[in-house]
Short mmCIF file of C-alpha atoms in Angstrom, two decimals:
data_model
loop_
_atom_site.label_atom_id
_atom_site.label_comp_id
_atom_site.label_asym_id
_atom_site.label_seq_id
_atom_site.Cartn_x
_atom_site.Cartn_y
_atom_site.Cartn_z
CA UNK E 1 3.54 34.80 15.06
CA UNK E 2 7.01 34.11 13.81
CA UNK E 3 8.41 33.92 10.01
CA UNK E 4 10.91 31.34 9.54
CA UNK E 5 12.93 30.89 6.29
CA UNK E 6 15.46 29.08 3.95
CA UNK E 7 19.18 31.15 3.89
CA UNK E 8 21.52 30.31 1.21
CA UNK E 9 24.37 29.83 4.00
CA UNK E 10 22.47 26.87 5.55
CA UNK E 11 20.67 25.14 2.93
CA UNK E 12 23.08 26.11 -0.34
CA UNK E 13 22.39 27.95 -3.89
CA UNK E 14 19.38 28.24 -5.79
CA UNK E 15 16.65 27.77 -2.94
CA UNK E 16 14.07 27.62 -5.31
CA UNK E 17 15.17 24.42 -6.40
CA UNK E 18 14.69 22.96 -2.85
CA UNK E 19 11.51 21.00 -1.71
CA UNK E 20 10.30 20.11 1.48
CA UNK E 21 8.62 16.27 2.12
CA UNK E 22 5.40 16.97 3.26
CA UNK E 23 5.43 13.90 5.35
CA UNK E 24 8.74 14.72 6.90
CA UNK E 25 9.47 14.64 10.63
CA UNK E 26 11.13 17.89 11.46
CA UNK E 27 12.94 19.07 14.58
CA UNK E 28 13.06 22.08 16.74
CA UNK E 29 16.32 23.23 18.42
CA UNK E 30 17.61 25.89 20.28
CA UNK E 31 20.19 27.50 18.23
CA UNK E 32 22.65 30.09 20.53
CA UNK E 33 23.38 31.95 17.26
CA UNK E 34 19.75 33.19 16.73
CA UNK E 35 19.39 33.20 20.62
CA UNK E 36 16.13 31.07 19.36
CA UNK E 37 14.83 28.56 17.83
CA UNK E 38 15.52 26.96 14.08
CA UNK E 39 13.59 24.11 12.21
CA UNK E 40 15.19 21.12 10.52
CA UNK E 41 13.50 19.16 7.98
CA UNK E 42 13.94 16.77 5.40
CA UNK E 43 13.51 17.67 2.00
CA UNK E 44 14.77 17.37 -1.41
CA UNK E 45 17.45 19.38 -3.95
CA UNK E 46 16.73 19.16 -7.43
CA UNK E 47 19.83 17.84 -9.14
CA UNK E 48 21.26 20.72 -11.26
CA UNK E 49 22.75 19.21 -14.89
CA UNK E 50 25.48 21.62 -16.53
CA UNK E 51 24.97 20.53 -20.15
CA UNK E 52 23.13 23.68 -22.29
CA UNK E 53 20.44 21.68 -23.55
CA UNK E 54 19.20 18.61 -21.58
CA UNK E 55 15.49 17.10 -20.84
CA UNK E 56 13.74 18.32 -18.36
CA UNK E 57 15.12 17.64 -15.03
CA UNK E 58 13.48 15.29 -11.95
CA UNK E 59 16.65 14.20 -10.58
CA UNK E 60 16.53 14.79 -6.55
CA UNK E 61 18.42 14.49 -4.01
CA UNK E 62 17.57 14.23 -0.16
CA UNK E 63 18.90 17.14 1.95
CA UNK E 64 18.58 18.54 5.43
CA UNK E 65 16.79 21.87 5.42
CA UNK E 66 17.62 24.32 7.90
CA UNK E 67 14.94 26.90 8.12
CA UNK E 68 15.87 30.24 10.55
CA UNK E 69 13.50 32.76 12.43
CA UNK E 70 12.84 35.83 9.39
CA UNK E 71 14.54 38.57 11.44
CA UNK E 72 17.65 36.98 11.51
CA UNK E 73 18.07 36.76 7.78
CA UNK E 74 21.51 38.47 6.56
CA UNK E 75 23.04 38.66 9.97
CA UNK E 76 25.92 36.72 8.65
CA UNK E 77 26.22 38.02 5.55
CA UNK E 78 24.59 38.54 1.99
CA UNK E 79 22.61 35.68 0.71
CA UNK E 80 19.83 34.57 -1.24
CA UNK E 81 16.53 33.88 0.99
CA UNK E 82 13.26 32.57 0.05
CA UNK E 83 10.12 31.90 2.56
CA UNK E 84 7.72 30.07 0.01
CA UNK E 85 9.09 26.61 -0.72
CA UNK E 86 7.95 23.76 -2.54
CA UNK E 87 6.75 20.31 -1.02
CA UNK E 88 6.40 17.10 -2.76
#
């Protein structure tokens, strides 16, 4: 079986704040990079708010998730990584 993930150089800062739409269509590409395959799927980014104090937060907006094969996590350079993800 095969891991696949969420890499902060795709898919941005503070993965945990990214869900996935369980109804989404997704798409499977050959990616010469990975010499494999990747997953793209529509999802959601919770909208972060800068103030200190604010109420809490259900802003979202839609993003493209990229999601890579595990063993090819860090091959282009530190980042944050996550393999659990929320869906909505």
């Amino acid at each position: 079986p095969k891991v696949y993930c969420l890499e902060g150089i795709d898919n941005g800062a503070n993965l945990k704040n990214l869900w996935i739409d369980k109804n989404s269509d997704y798409e499977v590409v050959y990616d010469e990079l990975f010499d494999g395959l990747v997953i793209y799927a529509d999802g959601y980014k919770l909208v972060e708010k800068e103030e200190l104090y604010y109420k809490l937060n259900t802003d979202m907006e839609k993003v493209r998730l990229k999601f890579i094969p595990y063993h090819c996590f860090a091959n282009r350079g530190e980042t944050d990584m996550c393999v659990w993800i929320n869906y909505k």
